[in-house]
mmCIF file of C-alpha atoms in Angstrom:
data_model
loop_
_atom_site.group_PDB
_atom_site.id
_atom_site.type_symbol
_atom_site.label_atom_id
_atom_site.label_comp_id
_atom_site.label_asym_id
_atom_site.label_seq_id
_atom_site.Cartn_x
_atom_site.Cartn_y
_atom_site.Cartn_z
ATOM 1 C CA MET A 1 120.336 159.504 217.896
ATOM 2 C CA LYS A 2 121.369 159.422 214.459
ATOM 3 C CA LYS A 3 118.157 157.073 213.404
ATOM 4 C CA ALA A 4 116.249 160.085 214.460
ATOM 5 C CA LEU A 5 118.614 163.021 212.326
ATOM 6 C CA THR A 6 118.225 160.181 209.991
ATOM 7 C CA LEU A 7 114.510 159.936 210.206
ATOM 8 C CA ALA A 8 113.878 163.683 210.328
ATOM 9 C CA VAL A 9 116.281 164.133 207.331
ATOM 10 C CA ALA A 10 114.630 161.872 205.048
ATOM 11 C CA LEU A 11 110.994 163.470 206.227
ATOM 12 C CA VAL A 12 112.756 167.124 205.511
ATOM 13 C CA GLY A 13 112.571 165.739 202.079
ATOM 14 C CA VAL A 14 109.862 164.379 201.688
ATOM 15 C CA VAL A 15 108.047 167.553 202.834
ATOM 16 C CA ALA A 16 110.164 169.290 200.175
ATOM 17 C CA ILE A 17 109.631 166.637 197.770
ATOM 18 C CA ALA A 18 105.874 167.549 198.227
ATOM 19 C CA PHE A 19 106.149 171.152 198.204
ATOM 20 C CA VAL A 20 107.559 171.203 195.496
ATOM 21 C CA ALA A 21 104.977 169.026 193.431
ATOM 22 C CA GLY A 22 102.422 171.403 194.348
ATOM 23 C CA ARG A 23 103.755 174.078 192.773
ATOM 24 C CA ALA A 24 104.596 172.109 189.582
ATOM 25 C CA GLU A 25 100.701 170.718 189.686
ATOM 26 C CA ALA A 26 100.244 174.913 190.812
ATOM 27 C CA SER A 27 101.640 176.573 187.993
ATOM 28 C CA PRO A 28 99.939 174.878 184.999
ATOM 29 C CA ALA A 29 96.584 176.725 186.720
ATOM 30 C CA LYS A 30 97.102 180.418 184.379
ATOM 31 C CA GLN A 31 97.026 178.044 181.701
ATOM 32 C CA THR A 32 93.565 176.896 182.487
ATOM 33 C CA ALA A 33 92.668 180.648 183.548
ATOM 34 C CA GLY A 34 90.998 180.959 180.439
ATOM 35 C CA SER A 35 91.420 181.870 176.509
ATOM 36 C CA LEU A 36 89.798 183.979 173.912
ATOM 37 C CA VAL A 37 89.757 183.719 170.079
ATOM 38 C CA GLY A 38 89.717 187.475 168.075
ATOM 39 C CA THR A 39 90.117 188.679 164.835
ATOM 40 C CA GLY A 40 89.772 191.884 162.751
ATOM 41 C CA ALA A 41 91.855 195.278 162.068
ATOM 42 C CA THR A 42 95.058 195.095 160.903
ATOM 43 C CA PHE A 43 95.169 199.163 162.479
ATOM 44 C CA PRO A 44 95.340 198.124 166.084
ATOM 45 C CA TYR A 45 97.454 194.528 165.553
ATOM 46 C CA PRO A 46 101.187 195.978 166.820
ATOM 47 C CA LEU A 47 99.770 197.562 169.331
ATOM 48 C CA ILE A 48 97.479 194.034 170.413
ATOM 49 C CA SER A 49 100.293 191.870 169.279
ATOM 50 C CA LYS A 50 102.222 194.062 172.556
ATOM 51 C CA TRP A 51 98.816 193.532 174.911
ATOM 52 C CA ILE A 52 98.658 189.454 174.345
ATOM 53 C CA PRO A 53 101.792 188.657 176.903
ATOM 54 C CA ALA A 54 101.418 191.474 179.040
ATOM 55 C CA VAL A 55 97.367 190.211 179.097
ATOM 56 C CA ASP A 56 98.777 186.214 179.801
ATOM 57 C CA ASN A 57 101.194 187.829 182.806
ATOM 58 C CA ALA A 58 99.109 190.194 184.288
ATOM 59 C CA LEU A 59 95.262 187.839 184.110
ATOM 60 C CA GLY A 60 96.043 184.129 183.197
ATOM 61 C CA ILE A 61 93.946 185.267 180.156
ATOM 62 C CA ARG A 62 95.449 183.612 176.684
ATOM 63 C CA ILE A 63 94.519 186.373 173.703
ATOM 64 C CA THR A 64 94.510 184.762 170.289
ATOM 65 C CA TYR A 65 94.026 187.228 167.605
ATOM 66 C CA SER A 66 94.533 187.440 163.704
ATOM 67 C CA PRO A 67 94.865 190.818 161.789
ATOM 68 C CA THR A 68 92.073 189.428 158.884
ATOM 69 C CA GLY A 69 91.066 192.977 158.358
ATOM 70 C CA SER A 70 88.064 195.180 160.213
ATOM 71 C CA GLY A 71 85.328 193.314 156.589
ATOM 72 C CA ALA A 72 86.325 189.875 158.218
ATOM 73 C CA GLY A 73 86.284 190.500 162.123
ATOM 74 C CA ILE A 74 83.119 192.257 161.917
ATOM 75 C CA ALA A 75 81.606 188.642 159.757
ATOM 76 C CA GLN A 76 83.319 186.636 162.322
ATOM 77 C CA ILE A 77 82.327 188.556 165.550
ATOM 78 C CA THR A 78 78.465 188.089 163.962
ATOM 79 C CA ALA A 79 78.562 184.948 163.077
ATOM 80 C CA ARG A 80 79.997 183.735 166.956
ATOM 81 C CA THR A 81 82.800 182.096 165.842
ATOM 82 C CA VAL A 82 85.268 184.499 167.702
ATOM 83 C CA ASP A 83 85.025 185.818 171.183
ATOM 84 C CA PHE A 84 85.362 189.070 169.984
ATOM 85 C CA GLY A 85 85.965 191.012 166.243
ATOM 86 C CA ALA A 86 87.972 194.694 165.959
ATOM 87 C CA SER A 87 87.038 197.136 163.482
ATOM 88 C CA ASP A 88 88.830 200.656 162.750
ATOM 89 C CA ALA A 89 84.286 201.435 161.916
ATOM 90 C CA PRO A 90 82.166 201.554 163.947
ATOM 91 C CA LEU A 91 79.087 199.310 163.017
ATOM 92 C CA SER A 92 76.794 200.694 160.998
ATOM 93 C CA GLN A 93 72.779 199.805 162.413
ATOM 94 C CA ASP A 94 72.859 197.112 159.467
ATOM 95 C CA GLN A 95 75.711 195.899 161.074
ATOM 96 C CA LEU A 96 75.515 195.905 164.400
ATOM 97 C CA SER A 97 71.126 194.988 164.014
ATOM 98 C CA ALA A 98 73.340 191.790 162.397
ATOM 99 C CA CYS A 99 75.503 191.398 165.211
ATOM 100 C CA ASN A 100 72.647 190.632 167.508
ATOM 101 C CA SER A 101 73.287 192.490 170.439
ATOM 102 C CA CYS A 102 76.958 192.882 170.386
ATOM 103 C CA VAL A 103 78.301 196.427 171.682
ATOM 104 C CA VAL A 104 80.794 199.021 170.115
ATOM 105 C CA ILE A 105 84.182 199.915 172.453
ATOM 106 C CA PRO A 106 87.092 202.212 171.639
ATOM 107 C CA TRP A 107 89.942 200.746 172.353
ATOM 108 C CA ALA A 108 92.370 202.413 171.229
ATOM 109 C CA LEU A 109 93.178 206.258 169.182
ATOM 110 C CA ALA A 110 95.743 206.884 166.560
ATOM 111 C CA GLY A 111 97.006 208.683 163.368
ATOM 112 C CA MET A 112 96.236 207.179 159.666
ATOM 113 C CA SER A 113 99.625 208.123 158.203
ATOM 114 C CA VAL A 114 100.910 208.045 154.380
ATOM 115 C CA PRO A 115 103.616 206.592 153.529
ATOM 116 C CA TYR A 116 105.356 207.380 150.327
ATOM 117 C CA ASN A 117 108.442 205.627 148.219
ATOM 118 C CA VAL A 118 109.863 208.052 146.089
ATOM 119 C CA PRO A 119 114.041 208.351 146.736
ATOM 120 C CA GLY A 120 115.851 211.371 146.280
ATOM 121 C CA ILE A 121 113.591 214.470 146.936
ATOM 122 C CA GLY A 122 115.883 215.918 149.661
ATOM 123 C CA GLY A 123 113.218 216.430 152.193
ATOM 124 C CA ARG A 124 109.789 215.446 154.226
ATOM 125 C CA LEU A 125 107.041 215.018 151.222
ATOM 126 C CA LYS A 126 104.600 217.897 151.470
ATOM 127 C CA LEU A 127 100.799 216.865 151.237
ATOM 128 C CA SER A 128 97.141 218.392 151.329
ATOM 129 C CA GLY A 129 93.341 216.617 151.309
ATOM 130 C CA SER A 130 92.548 217.767 147.781
ATOM 131 C CA VAL A 131 96.010 216.752 146.613
ATOM 132 C CA LEU A 132 95.799 213.241 147.945
ATOM 133 C CA ALA A 133 91.957 213.153 146.796
ATOM 134 C CA ASN A 134 93.368 213.905 143.167
ATOM 135 C CA ILE A 135 96.155 211.070 143.504
ATOM 136 C CA PHE A 136 93.452 208.252 144.332
ATOM 137 C CA LEU A 137 91.094 209.593 141.619
ATOM 138 C CA GLY A 138 93.783 209.223 138.825
ATOM 139 C CA THR A 139 93.814 213.136 137.934
ATOM 140 C CA ILE A 140 97.565 213.826 139.407
ATOM 141 C CA THR A 141 100.109 211.086 137.746
ATOM 142 C CA ASN A 142 102.926 211.813 138.568
ATOM 143 C CA TRP A 143 104.916 213.033 141.455
ATOM 144 C CA ASN A 144 106.456 216.344 139.319
ATOM 145 C CA ALA A 145 102.795 217.171 138.966
ATOM 146 C CA PRO A 146 101.895 221.655 139.706
ATOM 147 C CA ALA A 147 99.817 220.650 142.888
ATOM 148 C CA ILE A 148 102.938 218.784 144.210
ATOM 149 C CA LYS A 149 105.597 220.935 143.609
ATOM 150 C CA ALA A 150 103.695 224.014 144.591
ATOM 151 C CA LEU A 151 103.498 222.027 148.005
ATOM 152 C CA ASN A 152 107.348 221.709 148.639
ATOM 153 C CA PRO A 153 108.850 223.937 146.232
ATOM 154 C CA LYS A 154 112.128 223.241 147.732
ATOM 155 C CA LEU A 155 112.004 219.130 146.816
ATOM 156 C CA ASN A 156 113.545 217.580 144.079
ATOM 157 C CA LEU A 157 110.422 216.082 142.188
ATOM 158 C CA PRO A 158 111.005 213.317 139.786
ATOM 159 C CA ASP A 159 108.867 212.784 136.926
ATOM 160 C CA LEU A 160 108.008 209.523 138.261
ATOM 161 C CA LYS A 161 104.554 207.615 137.730
ATOM 162 C CA ILE A 162 102.340 207.799 141.287
ATOM 163 C CA THR A 163 101.197 204.092 142.168
ATOM 164 C CA PRO A 164 98.281 204.905 144.406
ATOM 165 C CA VAL A 165 97.674 201.567 147.118
ATOM 166 C CA TYR A 166 95.016 200.793 148.394
ATOM 167 C CA ARG A 167 93.188 197.954 150.925
ATOM 168 C CA SER A 168 91.745 195.082 148.678
ATOM 169 C CA ASP A 169 89.989 193.878 151.958
ATOM 170 C CA GLY A 170 87.427 195.153 153.839
ATOM 171 C CA SER A 171 88.934 197.512 156.285
ATOM 172 C CA GLY A 172 88.868 200.115 158.593
ATOM 173 C CA SER A 173 91.782 201.779 157.183
ATOM 174 C CA THR A 174 89.753 202.425 153.862
ATOM 175 C CA TYR A 175 87.217 203.587 155.905
ATOM 176 C CA ALA A 176 89.288 206.036 157.949
ATOM 177 C CA PHE A 177 91.451 207.325 154.710
ATOM 178 C CA THR A 178 88.430 207.559 152.421
ATOM 179 C CA ASN A 179 86.331 209.498 155.194
ATOM 180 C CA TYR A 180 88.660 212.234 155.495
ATOM 181 C CA LEU A 181 88.865 212.117 151.608
ATOM 182 C CA SER A 182 85.024 212.696 151.479
ATOM 183 C CA GLU A 183 85.558 215.804 154.111
ATOM 184 C CA VAL A 184 88.047 217.401 152.305
ATOM 185 C CA SER A 185 87.163 216.515 148.546
ATOM 186 C CA PRO A 186 83.548 217.003 147.199
ATOM 187 C CA GLN A 187 84.360 214.850 144.116
ATOM 188 C CA TRP A 188 85.518 212.397 146.054
ATOM 189 C CA LYS A 189 82.441 211.674 148.226
ATOM 190 C CA ASP A 190 80.486 212.315 144.633
ATOM 191 C CA LYS A 191 82.415 210.017 142.527
ATOM 192 C CA VAL A 192 83.691 207.202 146.129
ATOM 193 C CA GLY A 193 82.611 208.421 149.520
ATOM 194 C CA PHE A 194 83.891 206.363 152.424
ATOM 195 C CA ASN A 195 83.933 202.539 153.818
ATOM 196 C CA THR A 196 85.291 200.092 155.164
ATOM 197 C CA SER A 197 85.703 199.011 150.810
ATOM 198 C CA VAL A 198 85.391 201.804 148.110
ATOM 199 C CA ASN A 199 85.577 201.099 144.423
ATOM 200 C CA PHE A 200 88.854 203.121 143.845
ATOM 201 C CA PRO A 201 89.635 204.301 140.399
ATOM 202 C CA VAL A 202 93.443 203.737 139.600
ATOM 203 C CA GLY A 203 95.754 202.212 142.288
ATOM 204 C CA THR A 204 97.327 198.881 142.728
ATOM 205 C CA GLY A 205 95.418 196.429 145.868
ATOM 206 C CA ALA A 206 96.817 194.598 148.286
ATOM 207 C CA ARG A 207 95.380 192.694 151.473
ATOM 208 C CA GLY A 208 95.816 193.670 154.488
ATOM 209 C CA SER A 209 98.665 196.608 156.512
ATOM 210 C CA SER A 210 101.624 194.621 155.693
ATOM 211 C CA GLY A 211 100.075 193.345 152.097
ATOM 212 C CA VAL A 212 100.074 197.576 151.309
ATOM 213 C CA ALA A 213 103.129 198.100 153.264
ATOM 214 C CA GLY A 214 105.403 195.574 151.495
ATOM 215 C CA VAL A 215 103.592 197.363 148.008
ATOM 216 C CA VAL A 216 105.143 200.496 148.970
ATOM 217 C CA LYS A 217 108.174 199.260 150.166
ATOM 218 C CA SER A 218 108.301 197.569 146.421
ATOM 219 C CA THR A 219 107.442 199.990 144.286
ATOM 220 C CA GLU A 220 108.870 203.132 143.280
ATOM 221 C CA GLY A 221 106.644 206.354 143.301
ATOM 222 C CA ALA A 222 104.221 204.184 145.898
ATOM 223 C CA LEU A 223 101.931 205.714 148.207
ATOM 224 C CA THR A 224 99.327 204.199 150.533
ATOM 225 C CA TYR A 225 98.103 204.775 153.948
ATOM 226 C CA VAL A 226 98.700 202.935 157.777
ATOM 227 C CA ASP A 227 98.709 203.587 160.407
ATOM 228 C CA ALA A 228 101.936 205.584 161.552
ATOM 229 C CA ALA A 229 102.682 201.858 163.834
ATOM 230 C CA TYR A 230 103.357 200.088 160.633
ATOM 231 C CA SER A 231 105.279 203.077 158.991
ATOM 232 C CA ILE A 232 108.157 203.507 162.153
ATOM 233 C CA GLN A 233 108.201 199.039 161.755
ATOM 234 C CA ASN A 234 108.857 199.584 157.691
ATOM 235 C CA LYS A 235 111.205 202.763 158.209
ATOM 236 C CA PHE A 236 108.961 204.961 156.063
ATOM 237 C CA GLN A 237 108.895 208.600 155.633
ATOM 238 C CA PHE A 238 105.874 208.845 155.926
ATOM 239 C CA ALA A 239 103.980 212.959 154.408
ATOM 240 C CA LEU A 240 103.502 215.981 156.520
ATOM 241 C CA ILE A 241 99.123 216.315 155.607
ATOM 242 C CA ARG A 242 98.035 219.972 156.144
ATOM 243 C CA ASN A 243 95.012 220.348 158.589
ATOM 244 C CA ARG A 244 92.251 223.082 158.505
ATOM 245 C CA ALA A 245 95.269 225.645 159.865
ATOM 246 C CA GLY A 246 96.967 225.390 157.661
ATOM 247 C CA THR A 247 100.512 223.626 159.194
ATOM 248 C CA PHE A 248 101.530 220.493 157.590
ATOM 249 C CA THR A 249 101.218 218.059 160.726
ATOM 250 C CA THR A 250 102.057 214.799 161.792
ATOM 251 C CA PRO A 251 100.514 211.043 163.273
ATOM 252 C CA GLY A 252 102.202 212.163 165.963
ATOM 253 C CA MET A 253 101.763 212.118 169.958
ATOM 254 C CA ARG A 254 100.481 215.941 169.665
ATOM 255 C CA GLY A 255 98.879 215.441 166.456
ATOM 256 C CA VAL A 256 96.827 213.177 167.374
ATOM 257 C CA THR A 257 95.818 214.659 170.701
ATOM 258 C CA GLN A 258 95.177 217.920 168.816
ATOM 259 C CA ALA A 259 92.331 216.044 167.194
ATOM 260 C CA VAL A 260 90.834 214.569 170.506
ATOM 261 C CA SER A 261 90.714 217.829 172.164
ATOM 262 C CA GLN A 262 87.163 218.923 170.964
ATOM 263 C CA LEU A 263 85.392 215.984 171.996
ATOM 264 C CA PRO A 264 82.472 216.067 174.230
ATOM 265 C CA LYS A 265 83.234 216.589 177.882
ATOM 266 C CA ARG A 266 80.963 213.217 178.697
ATOM 267 C CA ILE A 267 80.638 210.526 175.366
ATOM 268 C CA THR A 268 76.984 208.577 175.226
ATOM 269 C CA ASN A 269 76.973 207.276 171.772
ATOM 270 C CA LEU A 270 80.046 206.765 168.977
ATOM 271 C CA SER A 271 78.586 209.751 166.452
ATOM 272 C CA GLN A 272 80.478 211.974 168.710
ATOM 273 C CA LEU A 273 84.001 209.636 168.172
ATOM 274 C CA LYS A 274 84.640 211.454 164.597
ATOM 275 C CA ILE A 275 87.569 212.926 165.053
ATOM 276 C CA VAL A 276 88.563 213.209 161.161
ATOM 277 C CA ASP A 277 89.378 216.800 159.405
ATOM 278 C CA PRO A 278 89.513 218.492 162.472
ATOM 279 C CA PRO A 279 88.474 222.360 162.885
ATOM 280 C CA LYS A 280 91.387 224.738 163.450
ATOM 281 C CA SER A 281 90.383 225.208 167.202
ATOM 282 C CA ALA A 282 91.456 221.121 168.099
ATOM 283 C CA GLY A 283 95.037 223.230 167.635
ATOM 284 C CA LYS A 284 97.471 224.132 164.950
ATOM 285 C CA LEU A 285 98.820 220.514 164.739
ATOM 286 C CA ALA A 286 95.868 218.498 164.854
ATOM 287 C CA TYR A 287 96.437 215.598 162.657
ATOM 288 C CA PRO A 288 93.356 215.229 160.070
ATOM 289 C CA ILE A 289 93.955 211.589 160.089
ATOM 290 C CA SER A 290 92.921 210.489 163.139
ATOM 291 C CA THR A 291 90.256 207.610 163.921
ATOM 292 C CA PHE A 292 89.643 205.287 167.044
ATOM 293 C CA THR A 293 89.593 201.854 166.511
ATOM 294 C CA TYR A 294 87.271 199.906 168.007
ATOM 295 C CA VAL A 295 86.072 195.978 169.814
ATOM 296 C CA ILE A 296 83.333 193.992 168.848
ATOM 297 C CA VAL A 297 81.631 192.206 172.253
ATOM 298 C CA PRO A 298 78.679 189.585 171.674
ATOM 299 C CA THR A 299 77.114 190.854 175.232
ATOM 300 C CA LYS A 300 75.420 187.430 175.607
ATOM 301 C CA SER A 301 78.726 186.115 175.861
ATOM 302 C CA GLY A 302 78.127 182.615 177.827
ATOM 303 C CA ASP A 303 81.204 181.437 179.830
ATOM 304 C CA LYS A 304 83.583 183.947 178.648
ATOM 305 C CA ALA A 305 81.779 187.205 180.251
ATOM 306 C CA ALA A 306 84.026 187.465 182.976
ATOM 307 C CA ASP A 307 87.491 187.047 180.890
ATOM 308 C CA LEU A 308 85.960 189.261 177.990
ATOM 309 C CA ARG A 309 85.748 192.480 180.295
ATOM 310 C CA LYS A 310 88.897 192.039 182.284
ATOM 311 C CA PHE A 311 90.329 191.946 179.041
ATOM 312 C CA LEU A 312 88.616 194.675 178.112
ATOM 313 C CA TYR A 313 89.275 196.694 181.197
ATOM 314 C CA TRP A 314 92.515 195.625 180.907
ATOM 315 C CA ALA A 315 93.400 197.012 177.361
ATOM 316 C CA VAL A 316 91.661 200.462 177.974
ATOM 317 C CA THR A 317 93.211 200.704 181.233
ATOM 318 C CA GLN A 318 97.004 199.017 181.552
ATOM 319 C CA GLY A 319 96.725 198.415 178.127
ATOM 320 C CA GLN A 320 96.941 202.498 177.041
ATOM 321 C CA ARG A 321 100.659 202.333 178.482
ATOM 322 C CA PHE A 322 101.885 199.893 175.831
ATOM 323 C CA GLY A 323 100.567 202.449 173.193
ATOM 324 C CA PRO A 324 103.129 205.448 173.087
ATOM 325 C CA PRO A 325 106.238 203.866 171.640
ATOM 326 C CA LEU A 326 103.830 202.556 168.230
ATOM 327 C CA TYR A 327 101.702 206.299 167.823
ATOM 328 C CA PHE A 328 98.643 205.305 169.909
ATOM 329 C CA VAL A 329 97.682 207.745 172.219
ATOM 330 C CA PRO A 330 96.415 206.592 175.413
ATOM 331 C CA LEU A 331 91.974 207.431 175.702
ATOM 332 C CA PRO A 332 91.108 210.306 176.761
ATOM 333 C CA ALA A 333 89.230 210.604 180.248
ATOM 334 C CA GLN A 334 85.256 210.564 178.822
ATOM 335 C CA VAL A 335 86.652 207.866 176.551
ATOM 336 C CA GLN A 336 87.454 205.674 178.587
ATOM 337 C CA GLY A 337 84.528 206.447 180.793
ATOM 338 C CA PHE A 338 82.032 205.202 177.515
ATOM 339 C CA ALA A 339 84.329 202.305 177.400
ATOM 340 C CA TYR A 340 83.438 201.421 180.578
ATOM 341 C CA ARG A 341 79.709 201.297 180.768
ATOM 342 C CA GLU A 342 79.776 199.554 177.571
ATOM 343 C CA ILE A 343 82.272 197.066 179.117
ATOM 344 C CA LYS A 344 79.513 196.100 181.897
ATOM 345 C CA LYS A 345 77.184 195.211 179.604
ATOM 346 C CA VAL A 346 79.173 192.220 178.558
ATOM 347 C CA GLN A 347 77.043 189.508 180.211
ATOM 348 C CA SER A 348 76.770 185.512 180.325
ATOM 349 C CA GLN A 349 73.687 184.576 180.221
ATOM 350 C CA GLY A 350 71.034 184.674 177.548
ATOM 351 C CA THR A 351 73.775 182.606 175.955
#
């Protein structure tokens, strides 16, 4: 009896060891589920950085993402040195052709903030599109200029030089900001125009959203353009921007949500997603420098196709819940529908 009991205990121990060993061997399965490498836009990086551990936890897919700027994202996905690129600007027809069977999918939505470093003014700065354009054109050079005083009669505006700060690298943030300036200022449109990289007439350049944020933080009198999440993370004050309804508004949830309220009920192409400087009918709080940001993926993605589809579906559905604390607005239903249809085009064959 004693021998039988000893044998039973031993057998239980062997089974337990085998079970633990099996669990130990099984646990790395998640680590081998797949991996994806992406690069590009810095604008959505605060959101993507929240997605990375969540995607690993939900899908077992490891995401590596480098915020190198939209220009680099477009270049690297075109060269196929990464699995996906990201850009705050939709691709031009030439860029789309060069990318050779790529789809451009909206996956996040937010507003471009205009942070500034002007100490001691005693309140929140208000700016209009024309004043912003003239600052970046170099025709308004001091914070106590009459045009700024007219918008801020109650503020203590100093006799301090304005230092406009812009992205020196190819940037979708620059595209969104200069697109807005081109809408509100004929002079800007004629002299500078809009693109991911333009020749800014005045100011100081820096690489990446973190770069321009760093210059603003260390330079009294500076202002720049970055997504609202960077302003929040750096504890910047950012300007209220006057919209077409005459309201000074912010890139908060309500402002961006109203900016997209005029979208068609069905989205069939990227040109329908232009939401900069929305009309009065969008709402009195509509923020005028709102923008979508995009992921760029080859339709012929080989053995990465299945993981890409899973990741992208997750990003435009479950991933949207991570946005609001960072001032990213969940994608409207019709934009999600467009994204679903584009994601389905990502297949494995032909690579």
